[in-house]
Amino acid sequence: RQTNIWARDDARDTWVKTTLEGDPKYRRSTRAVIVHRDRKTGVDRIFIAAGALGIYSGVYDPQQPGKIRWGSQAELGPVTIRPMAFVEANGSLYASAGACVYLRKDGASPAWEKVYCDNTPEHWELGGIRGLTAVASPNGSGESILFSHTDRIIRIDPNKDHRATVELRIRQLLQKSWGAAVRGSIIAAYSDMMPLKDPATGRTVHIMGVQGRIERGGRDKTYRRNTFFGWYAGGSYLVRESDRRYRLKEVNGRWGPGKPKLVAPRTFVVSPFPEDAGGKVYFGGFDANFFPALDTALVFRAGVGTVLNAGP
């Protein structure tokens, strides 16, 4: 087992592989990366979530392969459940691993402080807390942090000692929209929650993919037509309004027979192409959830107005 990191050499137009050292018994999953300037040392560091090995950091070094000198040991780890996300908020670096959120204490001898944790069951594949995203604090100063965990969207407020508030119970919203009980797992905000300016109001909203399992069972079970092995077939995503209200929409409109089964929008980006003038959004995703799947990855494009309108 290896954790490999590829860095682009712009001068040679090639990619250079480096491998993190670590005990081979640990499960690997390179899930997230971020650059953060240490507030005490002033040094720019790159951080990577390396599965059960934990979180490693590196610094620029032109003499090293890939021009990054990685630490020989994890800054945080080993961990039981793979780290899933990073975010900078109020100039500080946060990371999630399992059911906990950690704050990095910058300096020559850095440390990670646990600022949020709950006692929900942990699961390697589901990955615990996802989608760390900085948003304006509802208290009027600084930034708060949003994330998803189990069937909840949770906000923690650093300016109130990281007090946690559940903004949304996702299951209730899914069941109301889909017209069916969601009896299994829910995954929301695979990587982050993308900010998007609503042209109708001028306010910034956040969008995030979500999937839910309507029926449980194995490969041999006969499932409802509107599911992929029990997971709802439509490409659902949440829209968080600036007043912290939530609503549910679907990529390609409400799913129906004859439409592709999208299951899970995992990533979003505002179009970088000049001809789109910032008015289009690209969606990518799908999640096989350990079931057989062929030619199922999705990429869709839609105008911002369509992405945010009141329709399903």
Coordinates of N, CA and C in Angstrom, one line a residue, residues 41-226:
T41 N 4.8 31.2 11.7 CA 6.1 31.1 11.1 C 6.1 31.9 9.7
G42 N 4.9 32.1 9.2 CA 4.9 32.8 7.9 C 5.2 31.9 6.7
V43 N 5.3 30.6 6.9 CA 5.7 29.6 5.9 C 4.5 29.1 5.2
D44 N 4.5 29.0 3.9 CA 3.4 28.3 3.2 C 3.6 26.8 3.2
R45 N 2.6 26.1 3.7 CA 2.6 24.7 3.8 C 1.5 24.0 3.0
I46 N 1.7 22.9 2.4 CA 0.7 22.1 1.7 C 0.3 20.9 2.6
F47 N -1.0 20.7 2.7 CA -1.5 19.6 3.6 C -2.2 18.6 2.8
I48 N -2.1 17.4 3.1 CA -2.8 16.3 2.4 C -3.4 15.3 3.4
A49 N -4.6 14.9 3.1 CA -5.3 13.9 3.9 C -5.0 12.5 3.3
A50 N -4.3 11.7 4.1 CA -3.7 10.5 3.5 C -4.3 9.2 4.2
G51 N -5.6 9.2 4.3 CA -6.2 8.0 4.8 C -5.9 7.8 6.3
A52 N -5.8 6.5 6.7 CA -5.6 6.2 8.1 C -4.2 6.7 8.6
L53 N -3.3 7.0 7.7 CA -2.0 7.6 8.1 C -2.2 8.9 8.7
G54 N -3.3 9.6 8.3 CA -3.6 10.9 8.9 C -3.3 12.1 8.0
I55 N -2.9 13.2 8.5 CA -2.6 14.4 7.8 C -1.1 14.8 7.8
Y56 N -0.6 14.9 6.6 CA 0.8 15.2 6.4 C 0.9 16.7 5.8
S57 N 2.1 17.3 6.1 CA 2.3 18.6 5.5 C 3.7 18.6 4.9
G58 N 3.8 19.6 3.9 CA 5.1 19.7 3.2 C 5.4 21.2 2.9
V59 N 6.6 21.5 2.6 CA 7.0 22.8 2.2 C 7.7 22.8 0.9
Y60 N 7.8 23.9 0.2 CA 8.5 24.0 -1.1 C 10.0 23.8 -0.9
D61 N 10.5 22.9 -1.7 CA 12.0 22.6 -1.7 C 12.4 22.3 -3.1
P62 N 13.1 23.2 -3.9 CA 13.4 22.9 -5.3 C 14.3 21.8 -5.5
Q63 N 15.0 21.3 -4.4 CA 15.9 20.1 -4.6 C 15.2 18.8 -4.5
Q64 N 13.9 18.8 -4.1 CA 13.2 17.5 -3.9 C 12.4 17.1 -5.1
P65 N 12.2 15.9 -5.3 CA 11.3 15.4 -6.4 C 9.9 16.1 -6.2
G66 N 9.4 16.6 -7.3 CA 8.1 17.3 -7.1 C 8.2 18.7 -6.4
K67 N 9.4 19.0 -6.0 CA 9.7 20.3 -5.3 C 8.9 20.5 -4.0
I68 N 8.5 19.4 -3.4 CA 7.9 19.5 -2.1 C 8.6 18.6 -1.2
R69 N 9.0 19.1 0.0 CA 9.6 18.2 1.1 C 8.5 17.9 2.1
W70 N 8.1 16.7 2.1 CA 7.1 16.2 3.0 C 7.6 15.8 4.3
G71 N 6.8 16.0 5.3 CA 7.2 15.6 6.7 C 7.4 14.1 6.7
S72 N 8.3 13.6 7.6 CA 8.5 12.2 7.7 C 7.4 11.5 8.5
Q73 N 6.6 12.3 9.3 CA 5.5 11.8 10.1 C 4.3 12.7 9.9
A74 N 3.1 12.1 10.2 CA 1.9 12.8 10.1 C 1.8 13.9 11.2
E75 N 1.3 15.1 10.9 CA 1.0 16.1 11.9 C -0.1 15.6 12.8
L76 N -1.1 15.0 12.2 CA -2.3 14.4 12.9 C -2.5 13.0 12.4
G77 N -2.3 12.1 13.4 CA -2.5 10.7 13.0 C -1.5 9.7 13.6
P78 N -1.7 8.4 13.4 CA -2.8 7.8 12.6 C -4.2 8.0 13.2
V79 N -5.2 7.8 12.3 CA -6.6 8.0 12.7 C -7.3 6.8 12.3
T80 N -8.5 6.6 12.9 CA -9.3 5.5 12.7 C -10.1 5.6 11.3
I81 N -10.7 6.8 11.1 CA -11.4 7.0 9.9 C -10.8 8.1 9.0
R82 N -10.7 7.9 7.7 CA -10.0 8.8 6.8 C -10.4 10.2 7.0
P83 N -9.4 11.1 7.0 CA -9.7 12.6 6.9 C -10.4 12.9 5.6
M84 N -11.4 13.8 5.6 CA -12.2 14.0 4.4 C -12.1 15.4 3.9
A85 N -11.7 16.4 4.7 CA -11.9 17.8 4.2 C -11.0 18.7 5.0
F86 N -10.6 19.8 4.3 CA -9.9 21.0 4.9 C -10.7 22.2 4.7
V87 N -10.5 23.2 5.5 CA -11.0 24.6 5.2 C -10.2 25.6 6.0
E88 N -10.0 26.8 5.4 CA -9.5 27.9 6.2 C -10.7 28.8 6.6
A89 N -10.7 29.1 7.8 CA -11.7 30.0 8.3 C -11.1 31.0 9.3
N90 N -11.3 32.3 9.2 CA -10.7 33.3 10.0 C -9.2 33.2 10.1
G91 N -8.6 32.7 8.9 CA -7.2 32.6 8.8 C -6.6 31.4 9.4
S92 N -7.4 30.5 10.1 CA -7.0 29.3 10.7 C -7.3 28.1 9.8
L93 N -6.6 27.0 10.0 CA -6.8 25.8 9.2 C -7.6 24.8 10.1
Y94 N -8.6 24.2 9.5 CA -9.4 23.1 10.1 C -9.4 21.9 9.2
A95 N -9.6 20.7 9.8 CA -9.6 19.5 9.1 C -10.7 18.6 9.8
S96 N -11.2 17.7 9.0 CA -12.2 16.7 9.6 C -11.6 15.3 9.5
A97 N -11.8 14.5 10.5 CA -11.5 13.0 10.5 C -12.5 12.3 11.3
G98 N -13.1 11.3 10.8 CA -14.1 10.6 11.5 C -15.3 11.5 11.9
A99 N -15.7 11.5 13.1 CA -16.8 12.3 13.6 C -16.3 13.6 14.3
C100 N -15.1 14.0 14.0 CA -14.5 15.1 14.7 C -13.9 16.2 13.7
V101 N -13.9 17.4 14.2 CA -13.2 18.5 13.5 C -12.1 19.0 14.3
Y102 N -10.9 19.3 13.7 CA -9.7 19.7 14.4 C -9.3 21.1 13.9
L103 N -8.7 21.8 14.8 CA -8.1 23.2 14.5 C -6.6 23.0 14.6
R104 N -5.9 23.5 13.6 CA -4.4 23.5 13.7 C -3.9 24.7 14.5
K105 N -3.1 24.4 15.5 CA -2.4 25.5 16.2 C -1.1 25.7 15.6
D106 N -1.0 26.8 14.8 CA 0.2 27.1 14.0 C 1.4 27.3 14.9
G107 N 2.6 27.2 14.2 CA 3.9 27.4 14.9 C 4.9 26.5 14.5
A108 N 6.1 26.7 15.1 CA 7.3 25.8 14.8 C 7.0 24.4 15.3
S109 N 6.2 24.2 16.3 CA 5.8 22.9 16.8 C 4.3 22.8 16.8
P110 N 3.7 22.6 15.6 CA 2.3 22.7 15.5 C 1.5 21.6 16.2
A111 N 0.3 21.8 16.5 CA -0.5 20.8 17.2 C -2.0 20.9 16.6
W112 N -2.7 19.9 16.7 CA -4.1 19.9 16.3 C -5.0 19.7 17.5
E113 N -6.0 20.7 17.6 CA -6.9 20.6 18.7 C -8.3 20.2 18.3
K114 N -8.9 19.3 19.0 CA -10.2 18.8 18.6 C -11.2 19.9 19.1
V115 N -12.0 20.4 18.2 CA -13.0 21.5 18.5 C -14.4 21.0 18.4
Y116 N -14.6 19.9 17.8 CA -16.0 19.3 17.6 C -15.9 17.8 17.5
C117 N -16.8 17.1 18.2 CA -16.9 15.7 18.0 C -18.2 15.2 18.5
D118 N -18.8 14.2 17.9 CA -20.0 13.6 18.4 C -19.8 12.1 18.4
N119 N -20.8 11.4 19.0 CA -20.7 10.0 19.2 C -21.4 9.1 18.2
T120 N -21.7 9.6 17.0 CA -22.3 8.8 16.0 C -21.4 7.7 15.5
P121 N -21.9 6.6 15.0 CA -21.1 5.5 14.6 C -20.1 5.9 13.4
E122 N -18.9 5.4 13.4 CA -17.9 5.7 12.4 C -17.9 4.6 11.4
H123 N -17.6 5.0 10.1 CA -17.6 4.0 9.0 C -16.6 4.5 8.0
W124 N -15.6 3.7 7.6 CA -14.5 4.1 6.8 C -15.0 4.6 5.4
E125 N -15.9 3.8 4.8 CA -16.4 4.2 3.4 C -17.2 5.5 3.5
L126 N -18.1 5.6 4.4 CA -18.9 6.9 4.5 C -18.0 8.1 4.9
G127 N -17.0 7.8 5.7 CA -16.0 8.8 5.9 C -16.2 9.8 7.0
G128 N -17.3 9.8 7.7 CA -17.5 10.7 8.7 C -17.9 12.1 8.2
I129 N -17.3 13.2 8.8 CA -17.6 14.5 8.5 C -17.0 14.9 7.2
R130 N -17.9 15.5 6.3 CA -17.5 15.9 5.0 C -17.8 17.4 4.8
G131 N -17.2 18.0 3.7 CA -17.7 19.2 3.1 C -17.4 20.5 3.9
L132 N -16.3 20.5 4.7 CA -16.0 21.7 5.5 C -16.0 22.9 4.6
T133 N -16.8 23.9 5.0 CA -16.9 25.1 4.1 C -17.0 26.4 5.1
A134 N -16.3 27.4 4.8 CA -16.4 28.7 5.5 C -17.6 29.5 5.0
V135 N -18.4 30.0 5.9 CA -19.5 30.9 5.5 C -19.5 32.0 6.5
A136 N -20.2 33.1 6.1 CA -20.3 34.3 7.0 C -21.0 33.9 8.3
S137 N -20.5 34.3 9.4 CA -21.1 34.0 10.7 C -22.4 34.7 10.9
P138 N -23.4 34.0 11.4 CA -24.7 34.6 11.6 C -24.7 35.6 12.7
N139 N -23.6 35.6 13.5 CA -23.4 36.5 14.6 C -22.9 37.9 14.2
G140 N -22.6 38.0 12.9 CA -22.2 39.3 12.4 C -20.7 39.6 12.3
S141 N -19.8 38.7 12.8 CA -18.4 38.9 12.7 C -17.7 37.6 12.4
G142 N -16.7 37.7 11.4 CA -15.9 36.5 11.1 C -16.7 35.5 10.4
E143 N -16.1 34.3 10.4 CA -16.6 33.1 9.6 C -17.0 32.0 10.5
S144 N -18.0 31.3 10.1 CA -18.4 30.0 10.7 C -18.1 28.9 9.8
I145 N -18.2 27.6 10.2 CA -17.8 26.5 9.4 C -19.0 25.6 9.3
L146 N -19.4 25.2 8.0 CA -20.5 24.3 7.7 C -19.9 22.9 7.4
F147 N -20.6 21.9 7.7 CA -20.2 20.5 7.3 C -21.4 19.6 7.3
S148 N -21.2 18.5 6.6 CA -22.3 17.4 6.7 C -21.8 16.2 7.5
H149 N -22.7 15.6 8.2 CA -22.4 14.4 8.9 C -23.7 13.6 9.1
T150 N -23.7 12.3 8.8 CA -24.9 11.5 8.8 C -26.0 12.2 8.0
D151 N -27.2 12.5 8.7 CA -28.3 13.2 7.9 C -28.4 14.6 8.4
R152 N -27.3 15.2 8.7 CA -27.3 16.6 9.2 C -26.4 17.5 8.5
I153 N -26.8 18.8 8.4 CA -25.9 19.9 8.1 C -25.7 20.7 9.4
I154 N -24.4 20.8 9.8 CA -24.1 21.3 11.1 C -23.2 22.6 10.9
R155 N -23.4 23.6 11.7 CA -22.6 24.8 11.7 C -21.9 24.9 13.0
I156 N -20.6 25.2 13.0 CA -19.9 25.5 14.2 C -19.4 26.9 14.1
D157 N -19.5 27.7 15.3 CA -19.1 29.1 15.3 C -17.9 29.3 16.1
P158 N -16.7 29.5 15.5 CA -15.5 29.7 16.2 C -15.6 30.9 17.2
N159 N -16.3 32.0 16.9 CA -16.4 33.1 17.8 C -17.3 32.8 19.0
K160 N -17.9 31.6 19.1 CA -18.6 31.2 20.2 C -18.1 29.9 20.7
D161 N -16.8 29.8 20.8 CA -16.1 28.6 21.3 C -16.5 27.3 20.5
H162 N -16.7 27.5 19.2 CA -17.0 26.4 18.3 C -18.3 25.7 18.7
R163 N -19.3 26.5 19.2 CA -20.6 26.0 19.5 C -21.2 25.4 18.2
A164 N -21.9 24.2 18.3 CA -22.5 23.6 17.2 C -24.0 23.8 17.1
T165 N -24.5 24.0 15.9 CA -25.9 24.2 15.6 C -26.3 23.3 14.4
V166 N -27.3 22.5 14.6 CA -27.8 21.7 13.4 C -28.7 22.6 12.6
E167 N -28.3 22.9 11.4 CA -29.1 23.7 10.5 C -30.1 23.0 9.8
L168 N -29.9 21.7 9.5 CA -30.8 20.9 8.6 C -30.7 19.4 9.0
R169 N -31.9 18.8 9.1 CA -32.1 17.4 9.1 C -32.4 17.0 7.7
I170 N -31.4 16.4 7.0 CA -31.5 16.1 5.6 C -32.6 15.1 5.3
R171 N -32.7 14.1 6.1 CA -33.7 13.0 5.8 C -35.1 13.5 5.6
Q172 N -35.5 14.4 6.4 CA -36.9 14.9 6.3 C -37.1 15.6 5.0
L173 N -36.1 16.4 4.6 CA -36.3 17.1 3.3 C -36.3 16.2 2.1
L174 N -35.4 15.1 2.2 CA -35.4 14.2 1.1 C -36.7 13.4 1.0
Q175 N -37.3 13.0 2.1 CA -38.5 12.2 2.1 C -39.7 13.0 1.6
K176 N -39.7 14.3 2.0 CA -40.8 15.2 1.5 C -40.7 15.4 0.0
S177 N -39.5 15.5 -0.5 CA -39.3 15.8 -2.0 C -39.5 14.5 -2.8
W178 N -38.9 13.4 -2.3 CA -39.0 12.2 -3.1 C -40.3 11.4 -2.9
G179 N -41.0 11.7 -1.9 CA -42.3 11.0 -1.6 C -42.1 9.6 -1.2
A180 N -41.0 9.3 -0.5 CA -40.6 7.9 -0.1 C -39.8 8.0 1.2
A181 N -39.9 7.0 2.0 CA -39.1 6.9 3.2 C -37.6 6.7 2.8
V182 N -36.7 7.3 3.4 CA -35.2 7.1 3.2 C -34.7 6.3 4.4
R183 N -34.6 5.0 4.2 CA -34.4 4.1 5.3 C -32.9 3.8 5.5
G184 N -32.0 4.2 4.5 CA -30.6 3.9 4.6 C -29.8 5.1 4.8
S185 N -28.5 5.0 4.4 CA -27.5 6.1 4.6 C -27.8 7.3 3.7
I186 N -27.3 8.4 4.2 CA -27.3 9.7 3.5 C -25.9 10.2 3.4
I187 N -25.5 10.7 2.2 CA -24.2 11.3 2.1 C -24.4 12.7 1.4
A188 N -23.9 13.7 2.0 CA -24.0 15.1 1.5 C -22.7 15.8 1.5
A189 N -22.5 16.7 0.5 CA -21.3 17.6 0.5 C -20.1 16.7 0.4
Y190 N -19.9 16.0 -0.7 CA -18.8 15.1 -0.9 C -17.5 15.7 -0.6
S191 N -17.3 16.9 -1.1 CA -16.0 17.6 -0.9 C -16.1 19.0 -0.3
D192 N -17.1 19.8 -0.8 CA -17.3 21.1 -0.2 C -18.7 21.6 -0.6
M193 N -19.0 22.8 -0.2 CA -20.3 23.4 -0.5 C -19.9 24.6 -1.4
M194 N -20.3 24.6 -2.6 CA -19.8 25.7 -3.5 C -20.6 27.0 -3.4
P195 N -20.0 28.1 -3.2 CA -20.7 29.4 -3.1 C -21.1 29.8 -4.6
L196 N -22.3 30.4 -4.7 CA -22.8 30.8 -6.0 C -23.7 32.0 -5.8
K197 N -23.4 33.0 -6.6 CA -24.3 34.2 -6.5 C -25.6 34.1 -7.2
D198 N -26.7 34.3 -6.5 CA -28.0 34.2 -7.1 C -28.3 35.4 -7.9
P199 N -28.4 35.4 -9.3 CA -28.6 36.6 -10.0 C -30.0 37.2 -9.7
A200 N -30.9 36.5 -9.2 CA -32.2 37.0 -8.9 C -32.3 37.9 -7.7
T201 N -31.4 37.6 -6.7 CA -31.4 38.3 -5.4 C -30.1 39.1 -5.2
G202 N -29.0 38.7 -5.8 CA -27.7 39.2 -5.6 C -27.0 38.6 -4.3
R203 N -27.7 37.7 -3.7 CA -27.1 37.1 -2.5 C -26.3 35.8 -2.8
T204 N -25.4 35.4 -2.0 CA -24.6 34.2 -2.1 C -25.3 33.0 -1.5
V205 N -25.5 32.0 -2.3 CA -26.0 30.7 -1.7 C -24.9 29.7 -1.8
H206 N -25.2 28.5 -1.3 CA -24.2 27.4 -1.4 C -24.9 26.2 -1.9
I207 N -24.3 25.4 -2.8 CA -24.9 24.2 -3.3 C -24.0 23.0 -3.0
M208 N -24.6 21.9 -2.7 CA -23.9 20.7 -2.4 C -24.7 19.4 -2.8
G209 N -24.0 18.4 -3.3 CA -24.7 17.2 -3.7 C -25.1 16.4 -2.5
V210 N -26.2 15.5 -2.7 CA -26.7 14.7 -1.7 C -27.3 13.4 -2.3
Q211 N -27.0 12.3 -1.7 CA -27.7 11.0 -2.1 C -28.3 10.4 -0.9
G212 N -29.3 9.5 -1.1 CA -29.9 8.8 0.0 C -30.4 7.5 -0.4
R213 N -30.4 6.5 0.5 CA -30.8 5.2 0.2 C -32.2 4.9 0.6
I214 N -33.1 4.6 -0.4 CA -34.5 4.4 -0.1 C -34.7 3.0 0.4
E215 N -34.0 2.0 -0.2 CA -34.2 0.6 0.1 C -32.8 0.0 0.4
R216 N -32.8 -0.9 1.3 CA -31.6 -1.7 1.6 C -31.6 -3.1 0.9
G217 N -30.5 -3.7 0.7 CA -30.4 -5.0 0.2 C -29.1 -5.2 -0.6
G218 N -29.0 -6.4 -1.1 CA -27.8 -6.8 -1.9 C -28.0 -6.7 -3.4
R219 N -27.1 -7.3 -4.2 CA -27.2 -7.2 -5.6 C -28.4 -8.0 -6.2
D220 N -28.8 -9.0 -5.5 CA -29.9 -9.9 -6.1 C -31.3 -9.4 -5.8
K221 N -31.4 -8.4 -5.1 CA -32.8 -7.9 -4.8 C -33.3 -7.1 -5.9
T222 N -34.7 -7.2 -6.1 CA -35.3 -6.4 -7.1 C -35.7 -5.0 -6.5
Y223 N -35.2 -3.9 -7.0 CA -35.4 -2.6 -6.4 C -36.4 -1.8 -7.2
R224 N -36.9 -0.8 -6.6 CA -37.7 0.2 -7.3 C -37.1 0.7 -8.5
R225 N -37.9 1.1 -9.5 CA -37.3 1.6 -10.7 C -36.6 3.0 -10.5
N226 N -37.1 3.7 -9.5 CA -36.5 5.0 -9.3 C -35.3 5.0 -8.4

